[in-house]
Amino acid sequence: MAGVKEECEKAGKQCGACGERETCPAGETFAPAHKLSQVRHLVAVMSGKGGVGKSSVSALLATTLSRQGCRVGILDADITGPSIPKLFGIKERVEGSEFGVYIPKSPKLGIYVMSANLFLEREDDPVIWRGPIISNVIRQFWTDVAWGKLDYLIVDLPPGTGDAPLTVMQSLPLDGVIIVSSPQDLAVMVVRKAIRMVAEMKVPILGLVENMTYVTCGKCGQKIFAFGEPQGEKVAAETGVPLLSTLPIDPELSRLGDEGRIEDYTPTGLEELASTLEDRFKSSSKTARLLFQQ
Amino acid sequence: MAGVKEECEKAGKQCGACGERETCPAGETFAPAHKLSQVRHLVAVMSGKGGVGKSSVSALLATTLSRQGCRVGILDADITGPSIPKLFGIKERVEGSEFGVYIPKSPKLGIYVMSANLFLEREDDPVIWRGPIISNVIRQFWTDVAWGKLDYLIVDLPPGTGDAPLTVMQSLPLDGVIIVSSPQDLAVMVVRKAIRMVAEMKVPILGLVENMTYVTCGKCGQKIFAFGEPQGEKVAAETGVPLLSTLPIDPELSRLGDEGRIEDYTPTGLEELASTLEDRFKSSSKTARLLFQQ
């Protein structure tokens, strides 16, 4: 599935937030990036169903890439259920100024984070916004935030196939989407929906991460398949979307996430995913795909 | 927190889908029910965060009430991530006619189910609809579906505080909302948001169900707190919302749900909840609150 950006490159043009809507050969209407943003790879993390650990996977992908030496940011597009700041223990409030918006960094690895929760007076204030406002906020997180020079900007999408994922795919020049699932049939059914939606939007699917596959008994070491037998390989075979990684349920991850210390967690199974991303992007494009607005 | 319906009753009027928008003392704009609907109690099941088992709780509440002799229906308002038909193994396609929409029943207990998934050609077709369309569909599930005579209509809300839960609370004359959470701090934070949202909408909160509190090791019987220590009692004490029930993770429930046989599962901890509902409604209203449109 070739993306619009790849089509642009084939046509000898560099695509991505060019803002030249009238002249875009693919008829795309990507929102222009902030003039101080220079993002090499824009990768979205999506799940059809909520609660499969999408935000944890976004956060752990960011920490893994960061540990490998990349400059990383996270755009929290889950506007009504934002969880990224909490995972990183970021509590400072953000305010806009005439020069743009200041971006908080995670305490240890310095990962840049932008989230609707950072604008709230209290973290448990509800965000009761209708779809169009939510869509605007997500666009603004791209157009009005000076992300600076980043190797990766990870977009944590809200679950489902509603307004917010649609907006992100229509507005942001994504390099690809990673889809997170859990072993439940239900989740797998909804993942198929998500795969079809992404394909319809002509955004490349990078692969599937199956999360919450088992939990290990702390007493006897037994693996408990709490949500049923893993199905990642089956889904990969059925849909042609590669299975990038399989992750367990880990109470330690829950604990560190709850304490805002996800940076202290070292996941297994994501280093390879991070390397795969680098390889994949290297092979699909010989030039760095700068999104820097000329 | 008194609801609009209670205010109506205090004023000597029977409220609920009366359709008399102009004369409503509370200024409510509930959508009128289908003229063949006669629903005693309209209860929504909500979660701030996805994946906490909200749909399973909706389904199990329905089966429990049904086993206690109530006539029950489920309105699946999770339009972009519908899972109710799958849990009950309902695969028939629904089509509208000039007389209204035929409602499928669950195979064992005869629970009526209406869901967006029943209109799709394939259950994994994605529903890529914008908010206003989604809101309309939910309203239509109330106004255009002849639910008949029901003791309980359970509304399975989509997660979050976005368009769909807003629409349901503004459009349907809910008797109350049950909020489902999991032990993760994150889920608890989002639950506080949901509680505040429901309170702002002046819909009565019936209580909290804490789901996925632990999983039991099949080998040694150890309880594993996969998502952290239970927090239901703490949240109940903090928010004043009563903790109605605490449920474990049960691989057997996952399996039966995946097989479309959730009716074969006998939950523990929900019988009491079902009785609590009956008592609560009895004490809050001496007359049956018929939503039958005059």
Coordinates of C-alpha atoms in Angstrom, one line a residue, chain B:
Chain B
M1 CA -27.8 14.3 41.9
A2 CA -31.4 14.5 40.9
G3 CA -32.1 13.9 37.2
V4 CA -34.4 15.8 35.0
K5 CA -36.9 13.0 35.2
E6 CA -37.0 13.3 39.0
E7 CA -37.5 17.0 38.7
C8 CA -40.5 16.3 36.4
E9 CA -41.9 13.9 38.9
K10 CA -41.6 16.3 41.7
A11 CA -43.5 18.8 39.5
G12 CA -46.2 16.1 39.2
K13 CA -45.4 15.4 35.6
Q14 CA -44.3 12.1 34.1
C15 CA -41.1 12.7 32.2
G16 CA -39.4 10.7 29.5
A17 CA -39.4 11.0 25.8
C18 CA -42.6 13.1 26.0
G19 CA -41.6 14.9 22.9
E20 CA -43.0 18.1 24.3
R21 CA -39.9 20.1 24.0
E22 CA -41.6 23.5 24.2
T23 CA -43.3 22.7 27.5
C24 CA -40.5 20.8 29.2
P25 CA -39.9 22.6 32.5
A26 CA -36.3 21.6 32.5
G27 CA -35.7 22.7 28.9
E28 CA -34.8 19.2 27.9
T29 CA -34.9 18.1 24.3
F30 CA -35.2 14.3 24.7
A31 CA -36.0 12.5 21.5
P32 CA -39.4 10.9 21.4
A33 CA -39.4 7.1 21.8
H34 CA -41.0 4.9 19.1
K35 CA -44.8 4.7 19.7
L36 CA -44.5 1.0 20.2
S37 CA -41.8 1.3 22.9
Q38 CA -42.6 1.0 26.5
V39 CA -39.4 1.0 28.5
R40 CA -39.5 1.1 32.3
H41 CA -35.9 1.8 33.0
L42 CA -33.3 3.2 30.7
V43 CA -29.8 2.6 32.1
A44 CA -26.5 3.6 30.4
V45 CA -23.2 1.8 30.9
M46 CA -20.3 4.1 30.5
S47 CA -16.5 4.1 30.9
G48 CA -14.1 7.0 30.6
K49 CA -11.5 4.7 29.1
G50 CA -11.9 2.0 26.6
G51 CA -11.1 -1.7 27.1
V52 CA -12.2 -1.9 30.7
G53 CA -14.9 -4.4 29.8
K54 CA -17.8 -2.0 29.5
S55 CA -19.6 -4.0 26.8
S56 CA -19.1 -7.2 28.8
V57 CA -20.6 -5.6 31.9
S58 CA -23.5 -4.3 29.8
A59 CA -24.1 -7.8 28.4
L60 CA -23.7 -9.5 31.8
L61 CA -26.0 -7.0 33.5
A62 CA -28.6 -7.7 30.7
T63 CA -28.3 -11.5 31.2
T64 CA -28.5 -11.2 35.0
L65 CA -31.6 -9.0 34.8
S66 CA -33.1 -11.4 32.2
R67 CA -32.5 -14.4 34.5
Q68 CA -34.2 -12.5 37.3
G69 CA -37.3 -12.4 35.1
C70 CA -37.0 -8.9 33.5
R71 CA -37.6 -8.2 29.8
V72 CA -34.3 -6.7 28.6
G73 CA -32.9 -4.9 25.6
I74 CA -29.5 -3.6 24.7
L75 CA -29.0 -0.4 22.6
D76 CA -25.4 -0.6 21.4
A77 CA -24.4 3.1 21.1
D78 CA -20.8 2.2 20.5
I79 CA -21.3 2.9 16.8
T80 CA -17.7 2.8 15.6
G81 CA -16.6 -0.1 17.9
P82 CA -19.8 -2.2 18.4
S83 CA -19.3 -5.5 20.2
I84 CA -22.7 -6.5 21.6
P85 CA -23.8 -8.6 18.7
K86 CA -20.5 -10.5 18.7
L87 CA -20.8 -11.3 22.4
F88 CA -24.3 -12.8 21.9
G89 CA -23.4 -14.5 18.6
I90 CA -26.0 -12.5 16.7
K91 CA -25.1 -12.5 13.1
E92 CA -28.4 -11.8 11.2
R93 CA -28.5 -8.6 9.2
V94 CA -31.2 -6.1 10.0
E95 CA -33.0 -4.0 7.5
G96 CA -35.5 -1.2 8.0
S97 CA -39.0 -1.3 6.5
E98 CA -41.9 1.2 6.5
F99 CA -43.1 -0.3 9.7
G100 CA -39.8 0.2 11.5
V101 CA -36.9 -2.0 12.2
Y102 CA -37.0 -5.7 13.2
I103 CA -35.0 -6.3 16.4
P104 CA -33.0 -9.5 16.7
K105 CA -33.1 -11.4 20.0
S106 CA -30.2 -13.3 21.7
P107 CA -30.5 -17.0 21.2
K108 CA -31.0 -18.2 24.8
L109 CA -32.5 -15.5 26.9
G110 CA -34.3 -13.5 24.2
I111 CA -32.5 -10.2 24.9
Y112 CA -33.3 -7.6 22.2
V113 CA -30.2 -6.2 20.6
M114 CA -29.8 -3.2 18.3
S115 CA -26.4 -2.3 17.0
A116 CA -24.8 -0.6 14.0
N117 CA -22.9 -3.9 13.3
L118 CA -26.2 -5.6 12.4
F119 CA -26.6 -3.2 9.4
L120 CA -23.1 -4.0 7.9
E121 CA -22.6 -6.5 5.1
R122 CA -19.5 -7.9 6.9
E123 CA -18.9 -7.6 10.6
D124 CA -15.4 -6.3 10.1
D125 CA -16.4 -3.5 7.7
P126 CA -15.2 -0.2 9.3
V127 CA -17.8 2.4 10.3
I128 CA -16.1 5.6 9.2
W129 CA -18.7 8.1 10.2
R130 CA -18.3 11.6 11.4
G131 CA -19.8 12.6 14.8
P132 CA -23.1 14.1 13.6
I133 CA -24.0 11.0 11.7
I134 CA -23.1 8.8 14.6
S135 CA -25.3 11.0 16.9
N136 CA -28.2 10.6 14.4
V137 CA -27.9 6.8 14.3
I138 CA -28.0 6.6 18.1
R139 CA -31.1 8.8 18.2
Q140 CA -32.7 6.6 15.6
F141 CA -32.0 3.5 17.6
W142 CA -34.3 5.2 20.2
T143 CA -36.9 7.0 18.1
D144 CA -37.3 4.5 15.1
V145 CA -36.9 1.2 16.8
A146 CA -40.0 -0.5 18.3
W147 CA -38.5 -1.9 21.4
G148 CA -41.9 -3.1 22.7
K149 CA -42.5 -3.6 26.4
L150 CA -39.2 -3.7 28.3
D151 CA -38.3 -3.6 32.0
Y152 CA -34.7 -2.5 31.2
L153 CA -33.1 -1.0 28.1
I154 CA -29.3 -1.0 28.7
V155 CA -27.4 1.5 26.6
D156 CA -23.8 0.5 25.9
L157 CA -22.1 3.8 25.5
P158 CA -18.8 4.3 23.6
P159 CA -15.9 5.1 25.8
G160 CA -14.8 8.6 26.5
T161 CA -16.5 11.9 26.9
G162 CA -17.0 12.7 23.2
D163 CA -19.9 13.1 20.8
A164 CA -21.7 9.8 21.4
P165 CA -22.0 9.8 25.2
L166 CA -23.0 13.5 25.0
T167 CA -25.7 12.7 22.4
V168 CA -27.1 9.9 24.5
M169 CA -27.3 12.0 27.6
Q170 CA -28.9 14.9 25.8
S171 CA -31.3 12.8 23.6
L172 CA -32.4 9.9 25.8
P173 CA -34.3 10.2 29.0
L174 CA -31.8 8.1 31.0
D175 CA -32.8 6.9 34.5
G176 CA -29.1 6.7 35.3
V177 CA -25.6 5.7 34.4
I178 CA -23.4 2.9 35.6
I179 CA -19.7 3.7 35.3
V180 CA -17.2 0.8 34.6
S181 CA -13.5 1.2 35.5
S182 CA -10.4 -0.9 35.9
P183 CA -7.8 -0.7 38.7
Q184 CA -5.3 1.3 36.6
D185 CA -4.7 4.8 37.8
L186 CA -5.1 6.0 34.3
A187 CA -8.5 4.4 34.0
V188 CA -9.4 5.8 37.4
M189 CA -8.3 9.3 36.3
V190 CA -10.5 9.1 33.2
V191 CA -13.4 7.7 35.3
R192 CA -13.3 10.9 37.4
K193 CA -13.7 12.8 34.2
A194 CA -16.6 10.7 33.2
I195 CA -18.2 11.2 36.7
R196 CA -17.9 14.9 36.3
M197 CA -19.3 14.9 32.8
V198 CA -22.3 12.9 33.8
A199 CA -22.9 15.2 36.8
E200 CA -22.7 18.2 34.5
M201 CA -25.3 16.7 32.3
K202 CA -27.5 16.2 35.3
V203 CA -28.0 12.5 34.8
P204 CA -28.1 10.4 38.0
I205 CA -25.0 8.2 38.6
L206 CA -26.2 4.8 39.8
G207 CA -22.7 3.6 40.8
L208 CA -19.3 2.2 39.8
V209 CA -18.3 -1.3 38.7
E210 CA -14.6 -2.1 39.1
N211 CA -13.7 -4.7 36.4
M212 CA -10.5 -6.6 35.7
T213 CA -9.4 -6.4 39.3
Y214 CA -7.4 -9.7 39.3
V215 CA -6.9 -12.9 37.5
T216 CA -6.6 -16.3 39.2
C217 CA -3.7 -18.5 38.3
G218 CA -5.1 -21.8 37.0
K219 CA -2.1 -23.8 38.3
C220 CA -1.6 -22.5 41.9
G221 CA -4.7 -20.4 42.6
Q222 CA -2.7 -17.2 43.2
K223 CA -4.6 -14.0 42.6
I224 CA -2.6 -11.8 40.2
F225 CA -3.4 -8.1 40.3
A226 CA -2.5 -7.7 36.6
F227 CA -3.4 -4.0 36.4
G228 CA -2.5 -3.0 39.9
E229 CA -4.3 -2.9 43.2
P230 CA -8.1 -2.4 43.2
Q231 CA -9.0 1.2 43.6
G232 CA -12.8 1.0 43.5
E233 CA -13.4 1.7 47.2
K234 CA -11.0 4.6 47.2
V235 CA -12.7 6.2 44.1
A236 CA -16.1 5.6 45.7
A237 CA -15.0 7.3 48.9
E238 CA -13.5 10.2 47.0
T239 CA -16.3 10.9 44.6
G240 CA -19.4 9.8 46.6
V241 CA -20.3 7.4 43.8
P242 CA -21.2 4.0 45.4
L243 CA -19.1 0.9 44.4
L244 CA -21.7 -1.5 43.1
S245 CA -19.6 -4.5 42.2
T246 CA -16.0 -5.7 41.8
L247 CA -15.3 -8.2 39.0
P248 CA -12.2 -10.3 38.1
I249 CA -10.6 -11.0 34.8
D250 CA -11.8 -14.4 33.7
P251 CA -10.4 -16.2 30.7
E252 CA -13.6 -18.2 30.6
L253 CA -15.5 -15.0 30.0
S254 CA -13.1 -14.1 27.2
R255 CA -13.6 -17.5 25.6
L256 CA -17.4 -17.5 25.8
G257 CA -17.5 -13.9 24.6
D258 CA -15.3 -14.7 21.7
E259 CA -17.5 -17.7 20.8
G260 CA -20.7 -15.5 21.0
R261 CA -21.9 -17.5 24.0
I262 CA -21.8 -14.8 26.8
E263 CA -25.3 -16.1 27.8
D264 CA -23.6 -19.3 29.0
Y265 CA -21.5 -17.4 31.5
T266 CA -22.8 -16.9 35.0
P267 CA -21.1 -13.9 36.6
T268 CA -20.7 -13.5 40.3
G269 CA -21.2 -10.1 41.8
L270 CA -23.9 -8.9 39.4
E271 CA -27.0 -10.4 40.9
E272 CA -26.7 -8.0 43.8
L273 CA -26.2 -5.1 41.4
A274 CA -29.3 -6.1 39.5
S275 CA -31.3 -6.2 42.8
T276 CA -29.8 -2.9 43.8
L277 CA -31.1 -1.3 40.6
E278 CA -34.6 -2.6 41.2
D279 CA -34.6 -1.3 44.8
R280 CA -33.1 2.0 43.8
F281 CA -35.7 2.6 41.2
K282 CA -38.5 1.4 43.5
S283 CA -37.4 3.9 46.2
S284 CA -37.0 6.8 43.8
S285 CA -40.4 6.5 42.2
K286 CA -43.6 5.1 43.5
T287 CA -45.2 5.0 40.0
A288 CA -43.9 3.0 37.2
R289 CA -42.1 5.4 34.9
L290 CA -43.6 4.5 31.6
L291 CA -41.9 6.0 28.6
F292 CA -44.8 5.0 26.5
Q293 CA -45.7 7.9 24.3
Q294 CA -49.3 9.0 24.8

